[in-house]
CSV table of C-alpha atoms and ligand atoms in Angstrom, one decimal:
chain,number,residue,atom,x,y,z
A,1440,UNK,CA,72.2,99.8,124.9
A,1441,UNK,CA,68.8,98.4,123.6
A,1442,UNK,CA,66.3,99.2,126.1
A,1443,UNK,CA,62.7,98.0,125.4
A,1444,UNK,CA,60.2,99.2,128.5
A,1445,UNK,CA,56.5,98.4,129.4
A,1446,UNK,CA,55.7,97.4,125.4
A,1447,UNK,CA,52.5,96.1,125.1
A,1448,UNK,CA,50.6,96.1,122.1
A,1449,UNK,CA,47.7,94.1,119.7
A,1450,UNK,CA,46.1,93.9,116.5
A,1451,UNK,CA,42.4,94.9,117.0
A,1452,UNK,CA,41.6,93.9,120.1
A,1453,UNK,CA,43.6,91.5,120.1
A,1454,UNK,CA,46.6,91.6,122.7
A,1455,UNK,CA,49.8,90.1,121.6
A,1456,UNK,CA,52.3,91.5,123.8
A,1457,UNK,CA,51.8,92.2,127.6
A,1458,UNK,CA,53.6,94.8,129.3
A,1459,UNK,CA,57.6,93.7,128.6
A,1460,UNK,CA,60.6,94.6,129.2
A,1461,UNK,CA,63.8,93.8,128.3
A,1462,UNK,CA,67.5,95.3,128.2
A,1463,UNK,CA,70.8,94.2,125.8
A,1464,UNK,CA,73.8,96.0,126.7
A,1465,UNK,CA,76.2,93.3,124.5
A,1466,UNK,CA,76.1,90.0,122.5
A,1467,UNK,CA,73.4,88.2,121.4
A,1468,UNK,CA,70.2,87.9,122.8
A,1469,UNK,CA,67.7,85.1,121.4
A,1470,UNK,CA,64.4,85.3,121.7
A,1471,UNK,CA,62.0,82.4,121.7
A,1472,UNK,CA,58.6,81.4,120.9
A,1473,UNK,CA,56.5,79.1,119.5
A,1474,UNK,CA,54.8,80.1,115.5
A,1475,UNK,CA,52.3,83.2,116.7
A,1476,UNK,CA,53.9,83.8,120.0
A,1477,UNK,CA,54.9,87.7,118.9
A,1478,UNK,CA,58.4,87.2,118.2
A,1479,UNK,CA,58.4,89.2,114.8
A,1480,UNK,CA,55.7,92.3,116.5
A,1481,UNK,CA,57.7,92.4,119.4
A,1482,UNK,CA,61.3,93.0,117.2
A,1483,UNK,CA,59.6,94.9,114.9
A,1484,UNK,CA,58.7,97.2,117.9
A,1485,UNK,CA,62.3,97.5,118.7
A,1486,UNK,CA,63.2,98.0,115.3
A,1487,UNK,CA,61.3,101.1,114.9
A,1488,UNK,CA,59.2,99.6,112.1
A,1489,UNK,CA,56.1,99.8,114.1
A,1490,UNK,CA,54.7,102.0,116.8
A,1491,UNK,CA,54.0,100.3,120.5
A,1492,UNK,CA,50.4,100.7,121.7
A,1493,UNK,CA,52.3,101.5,124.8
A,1494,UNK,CA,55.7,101.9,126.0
A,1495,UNK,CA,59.0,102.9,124.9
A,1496,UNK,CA,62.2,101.6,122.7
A,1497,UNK,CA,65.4,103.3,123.7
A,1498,UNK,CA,68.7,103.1,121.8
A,1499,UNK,CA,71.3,104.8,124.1
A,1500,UNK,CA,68.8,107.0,125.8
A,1501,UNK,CA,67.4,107.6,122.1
A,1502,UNK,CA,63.7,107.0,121.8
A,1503,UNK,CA,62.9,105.8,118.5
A,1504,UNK,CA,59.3,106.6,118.8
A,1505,UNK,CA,59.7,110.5,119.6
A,1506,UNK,CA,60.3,112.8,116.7
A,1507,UNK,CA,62.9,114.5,118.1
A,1508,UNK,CA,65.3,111.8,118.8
A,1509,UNK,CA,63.7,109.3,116.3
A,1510,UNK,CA,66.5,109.8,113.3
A,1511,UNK,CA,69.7,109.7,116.2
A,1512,UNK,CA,67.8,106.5,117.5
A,1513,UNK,CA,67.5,104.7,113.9
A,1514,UNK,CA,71.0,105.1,113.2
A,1515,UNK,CA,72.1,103.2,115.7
A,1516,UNK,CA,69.9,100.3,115.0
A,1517,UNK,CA,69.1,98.2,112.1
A,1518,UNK,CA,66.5,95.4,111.2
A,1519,UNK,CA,67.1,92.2,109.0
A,1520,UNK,CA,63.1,91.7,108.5
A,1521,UNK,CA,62.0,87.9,107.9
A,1522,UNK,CA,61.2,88.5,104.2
A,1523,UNK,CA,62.5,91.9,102.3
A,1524,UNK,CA,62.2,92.7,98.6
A,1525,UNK,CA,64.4,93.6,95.7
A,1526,UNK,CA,64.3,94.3,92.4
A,1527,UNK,CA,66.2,90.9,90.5
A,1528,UNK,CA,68.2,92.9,87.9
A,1529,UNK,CA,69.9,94.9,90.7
A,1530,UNK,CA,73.6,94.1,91.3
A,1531,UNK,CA,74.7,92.6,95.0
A,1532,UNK,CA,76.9,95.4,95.1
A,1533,UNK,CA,74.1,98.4,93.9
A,1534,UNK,CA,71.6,96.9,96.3
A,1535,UNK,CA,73.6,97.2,99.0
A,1536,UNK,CA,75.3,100.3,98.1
A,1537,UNK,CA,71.6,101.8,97.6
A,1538,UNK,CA,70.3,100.8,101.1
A,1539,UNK,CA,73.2,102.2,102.8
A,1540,UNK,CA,72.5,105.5,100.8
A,1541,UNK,CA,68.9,105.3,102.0
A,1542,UNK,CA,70.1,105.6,105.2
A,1543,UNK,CA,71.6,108.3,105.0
A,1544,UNK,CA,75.4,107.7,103.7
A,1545,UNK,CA,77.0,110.1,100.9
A,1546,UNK,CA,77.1,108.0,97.7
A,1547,UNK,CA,81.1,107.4,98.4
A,1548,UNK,CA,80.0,106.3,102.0
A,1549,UNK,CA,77.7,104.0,100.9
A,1550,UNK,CA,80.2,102.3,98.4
A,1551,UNK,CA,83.1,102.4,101.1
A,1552,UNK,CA,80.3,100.5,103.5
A,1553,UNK,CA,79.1,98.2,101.2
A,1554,UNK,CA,82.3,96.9,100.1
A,1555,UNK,CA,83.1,96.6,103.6
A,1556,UNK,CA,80.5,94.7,104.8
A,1557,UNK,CA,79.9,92.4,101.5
A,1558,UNK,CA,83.4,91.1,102.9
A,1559,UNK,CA,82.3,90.6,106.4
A,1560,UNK,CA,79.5,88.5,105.1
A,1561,UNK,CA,81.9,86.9,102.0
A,1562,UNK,CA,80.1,88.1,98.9
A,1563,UNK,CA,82.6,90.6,98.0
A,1564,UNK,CA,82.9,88.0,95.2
A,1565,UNK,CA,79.2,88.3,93.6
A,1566,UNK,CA,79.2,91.9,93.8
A,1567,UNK,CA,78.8,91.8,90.0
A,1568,UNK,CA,75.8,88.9,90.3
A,1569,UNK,CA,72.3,90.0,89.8
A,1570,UNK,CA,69.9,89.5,93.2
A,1571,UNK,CA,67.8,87.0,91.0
A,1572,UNK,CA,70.8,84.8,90.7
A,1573,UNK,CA,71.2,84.2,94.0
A,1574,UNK,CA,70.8,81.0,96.6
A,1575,UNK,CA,68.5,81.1,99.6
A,1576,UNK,CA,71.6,81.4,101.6
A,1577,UNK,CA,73.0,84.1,100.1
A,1578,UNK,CA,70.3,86.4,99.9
A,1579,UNK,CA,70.5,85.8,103.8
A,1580,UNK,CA,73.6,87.2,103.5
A,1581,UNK,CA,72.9,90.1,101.7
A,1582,UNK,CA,70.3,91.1,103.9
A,1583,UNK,CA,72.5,90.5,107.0
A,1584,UNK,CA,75.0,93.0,104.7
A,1585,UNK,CA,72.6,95.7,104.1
A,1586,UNK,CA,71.9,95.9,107.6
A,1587,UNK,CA,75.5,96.3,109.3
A,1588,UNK,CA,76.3,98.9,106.5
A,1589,UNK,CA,75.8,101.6,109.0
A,1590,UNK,CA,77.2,99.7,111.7
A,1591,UNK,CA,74.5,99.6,113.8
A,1592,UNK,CA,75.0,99.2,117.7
A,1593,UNK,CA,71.6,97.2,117.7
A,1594,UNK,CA,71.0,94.5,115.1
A,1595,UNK,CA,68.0,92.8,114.9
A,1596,UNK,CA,67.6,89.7,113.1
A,1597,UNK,CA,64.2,88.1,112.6
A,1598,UNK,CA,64.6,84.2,112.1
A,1599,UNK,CA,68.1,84.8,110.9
A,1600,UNK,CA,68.5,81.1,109.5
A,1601,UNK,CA,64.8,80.1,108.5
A,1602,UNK,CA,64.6,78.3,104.9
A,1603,UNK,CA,68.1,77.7,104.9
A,1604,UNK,CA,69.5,74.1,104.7
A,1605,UNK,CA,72.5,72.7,107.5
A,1606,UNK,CA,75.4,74.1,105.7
A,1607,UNK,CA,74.0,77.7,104.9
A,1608,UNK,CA,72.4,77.4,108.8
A,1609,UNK,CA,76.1,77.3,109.8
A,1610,UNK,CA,77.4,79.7,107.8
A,1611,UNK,CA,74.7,82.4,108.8
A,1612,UNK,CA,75.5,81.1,112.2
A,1613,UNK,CA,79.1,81.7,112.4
A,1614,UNK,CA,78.3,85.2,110.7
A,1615,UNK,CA,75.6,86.1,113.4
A,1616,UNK,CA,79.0,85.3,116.0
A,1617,UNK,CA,81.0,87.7,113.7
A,1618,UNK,CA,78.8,90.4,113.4
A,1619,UNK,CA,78.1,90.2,117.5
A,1620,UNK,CA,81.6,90.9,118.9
A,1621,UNK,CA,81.0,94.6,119.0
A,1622,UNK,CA,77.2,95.3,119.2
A,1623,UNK,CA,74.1,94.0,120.7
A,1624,UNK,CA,72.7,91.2,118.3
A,1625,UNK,CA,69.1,90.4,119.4
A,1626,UNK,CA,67.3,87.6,117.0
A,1627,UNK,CA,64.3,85.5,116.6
A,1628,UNK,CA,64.4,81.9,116.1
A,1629,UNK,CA,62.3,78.4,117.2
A,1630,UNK,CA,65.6,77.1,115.9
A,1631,UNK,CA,66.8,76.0,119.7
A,1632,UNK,CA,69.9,74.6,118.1
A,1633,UNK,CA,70.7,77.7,116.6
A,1634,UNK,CA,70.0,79.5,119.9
A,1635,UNK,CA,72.8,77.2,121.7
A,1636,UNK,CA,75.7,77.9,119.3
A,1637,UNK,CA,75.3,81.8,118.9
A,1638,UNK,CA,73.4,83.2,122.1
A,1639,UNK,CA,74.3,84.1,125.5
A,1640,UNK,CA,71.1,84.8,126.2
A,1641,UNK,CA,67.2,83.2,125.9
A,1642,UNK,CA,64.2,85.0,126.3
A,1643,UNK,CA,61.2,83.0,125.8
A,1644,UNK,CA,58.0,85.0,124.5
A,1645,UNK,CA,54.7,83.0,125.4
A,1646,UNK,CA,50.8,84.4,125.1
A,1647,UNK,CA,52.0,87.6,125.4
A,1648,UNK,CA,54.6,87.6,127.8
A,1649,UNK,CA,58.4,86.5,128.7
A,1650,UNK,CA,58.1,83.6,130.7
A,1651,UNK,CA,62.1,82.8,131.1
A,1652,UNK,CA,64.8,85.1,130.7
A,1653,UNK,CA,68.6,83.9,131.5
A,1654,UNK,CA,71.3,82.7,130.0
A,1655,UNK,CA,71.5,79.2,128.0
A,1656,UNK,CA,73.0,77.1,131.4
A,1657,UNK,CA,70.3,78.5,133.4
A,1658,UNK,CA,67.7,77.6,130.8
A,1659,UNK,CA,69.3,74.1,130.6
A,1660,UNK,CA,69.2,73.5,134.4
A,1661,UNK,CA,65.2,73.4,134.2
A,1662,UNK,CA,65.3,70.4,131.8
A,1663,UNK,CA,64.2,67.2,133.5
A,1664,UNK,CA,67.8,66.3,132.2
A,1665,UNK,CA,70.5,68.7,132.5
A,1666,UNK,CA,73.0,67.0,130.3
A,1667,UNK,CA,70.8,65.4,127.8
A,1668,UNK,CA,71.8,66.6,124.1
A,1669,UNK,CA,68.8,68.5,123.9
A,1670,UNK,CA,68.4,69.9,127.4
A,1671,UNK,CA,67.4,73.8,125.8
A,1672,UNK,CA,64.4,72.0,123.8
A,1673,UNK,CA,63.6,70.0,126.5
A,1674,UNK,CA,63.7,73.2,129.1
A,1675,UNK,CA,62.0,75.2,126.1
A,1676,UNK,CA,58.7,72.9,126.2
A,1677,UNK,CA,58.8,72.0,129.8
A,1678,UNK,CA,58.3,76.5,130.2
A,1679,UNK,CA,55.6,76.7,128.0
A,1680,UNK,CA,53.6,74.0,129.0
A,1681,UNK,CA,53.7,75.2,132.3
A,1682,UNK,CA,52.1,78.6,131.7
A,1683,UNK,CA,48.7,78.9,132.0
A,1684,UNK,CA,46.3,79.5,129.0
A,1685,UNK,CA,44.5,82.4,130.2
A,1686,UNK,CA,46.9,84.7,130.4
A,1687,UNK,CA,45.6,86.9,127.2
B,630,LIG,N1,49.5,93.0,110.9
B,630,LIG,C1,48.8,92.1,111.7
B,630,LIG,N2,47.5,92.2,111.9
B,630,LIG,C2,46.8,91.4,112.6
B,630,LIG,N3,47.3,90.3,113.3
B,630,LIG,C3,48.7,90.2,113.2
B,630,LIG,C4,49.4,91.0,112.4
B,630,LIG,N4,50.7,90.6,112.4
B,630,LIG,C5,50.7,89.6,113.3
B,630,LIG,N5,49.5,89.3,113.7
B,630,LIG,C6,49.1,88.2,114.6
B,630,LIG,O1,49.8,88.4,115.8
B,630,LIG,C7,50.3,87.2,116.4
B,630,LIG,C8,51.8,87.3,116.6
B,630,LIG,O2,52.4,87.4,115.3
B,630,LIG,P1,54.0,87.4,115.0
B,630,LIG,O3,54.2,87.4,113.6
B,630,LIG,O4,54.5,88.6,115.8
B,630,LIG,O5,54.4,86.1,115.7
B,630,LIG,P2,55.8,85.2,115.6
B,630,LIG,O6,56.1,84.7,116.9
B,630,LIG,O7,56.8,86.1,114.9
B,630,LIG,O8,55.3,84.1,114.6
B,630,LIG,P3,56.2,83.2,113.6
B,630,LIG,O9,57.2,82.4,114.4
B,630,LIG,O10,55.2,82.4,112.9
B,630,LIG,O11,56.9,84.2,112.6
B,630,LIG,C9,49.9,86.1,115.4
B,630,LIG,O12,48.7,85.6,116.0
B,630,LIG,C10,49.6,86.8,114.1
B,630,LIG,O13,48.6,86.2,113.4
């Protein structure tokens, strides 16, 4: 279980997250925000890629800020950043294979979990291809691979599907469903129709704190129109513009 408590933090003095809170104990957990609202700190934060000015991010009891249970912690949880890097001449099948060994795998576990999740995310095919070669959509898909190659109970995915066009959207999509069955999922997105076909859950982040939190048919009861196509959008902006400005 993903359990982020009393995480506040800023850049300078500036405060981007307010005291928040939030628990995942299974499926897929979307959190929401406008460009700048936090989304990427605050997953970060629970992706042990950057220390809290306050609070705590627990993985099973693990604290991933704590030395002593920081390594027990990180294997459990894994982060498909916005942006990562590789070298072009590297092989799908080496990159992988090398992330998973960075992790902590033997070599023969790596290559055993590489292969296995290449085919989860159906790349098993371009293991051979170089990383330069490939499509927006599929890089997606590598990172999405390098980061279940432990199989992590926590996977955090920061704007899963941004940059992609419709048909690579779905595909990522129908992954992120895959990929959810058997762990916490939490992901970033302004996407909301990518929010209503893979999350139970919305938690929308706004100047620095989480103004809704429920699941997608109690956020589409607060829309001026319940049954209207794009109730979640509509209930989405309706939130936000009802929270006052000085909050920060
Ligand atoms: N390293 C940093 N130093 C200073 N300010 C930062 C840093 N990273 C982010 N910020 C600022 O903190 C705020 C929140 O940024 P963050 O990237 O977390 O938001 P976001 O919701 O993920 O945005 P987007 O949807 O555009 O990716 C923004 O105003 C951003 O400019």
């Amino acid at each position: 279980m993903l359990d982020i408590r009393d995480v506040s933090h800023e850049y300078g003095k500036r405060n981007v997250l307010n005291t928040l809170s939030l628990k995942a104990t299974t499926g897929v957990v979307a959190l929401v925000g406008v460009n700048g609202a936090g989304k990427s700190t605050l997953l970060s934060i629970a992706g042990g890629a950057l220390k809290p000015k306050n609070g705590r991010v627990t993985v099973d009891d693990a604290d991933v800020y704590r030395i002593k249970s920081r390594r027990t912690a990180l294997r459990k949880l894994s982060i498909m950043p916005q942006r990562f890097s590789f070298l072009p001449r590297f092989r799908v099948g080496e990159f992988v294979e090398y992330i998973a060994y960075m992790k902590g795998l033997s070599w023969k576990g790596a290559r055993t979990a590489a292969d296995q999740s290449l085919e989860l995310v159906g790349l098993q095919s371009r293991k051979m291809s170089r990383m330069g070669s490939l499509s927006g959509g599929m890089l997606r898909r590598v990172a999405l691979a390098q980061a279940i190659t432990t199989k992590p109970e926590v996977l955090i995915l920061d704007e899963p599907t941004t940059g992609l066009d419709p048909e690579q959207r779905a595909g990522v999509r129908d992954l992120i469903k895959t990929v959810s069955a058997d762990r916490v999922v939490l992901l970033s997105s302004h996407v909301m129709e990518d929010i209503e076909t893979v999350a139970e859950r919305a938690v929308i982040l706004h100047r620095g704190d989480f103004v809704f939190d429920g699941t997608l048919p109690q956020l589409k009861s607060l829309a001026p129109d319940s049954e209207a196509p794009d109730a979640a959008e509509a209930a989405f902006l309706k939130i936000i513009k009802s929270t006052p400005e000085a909050v920060q």
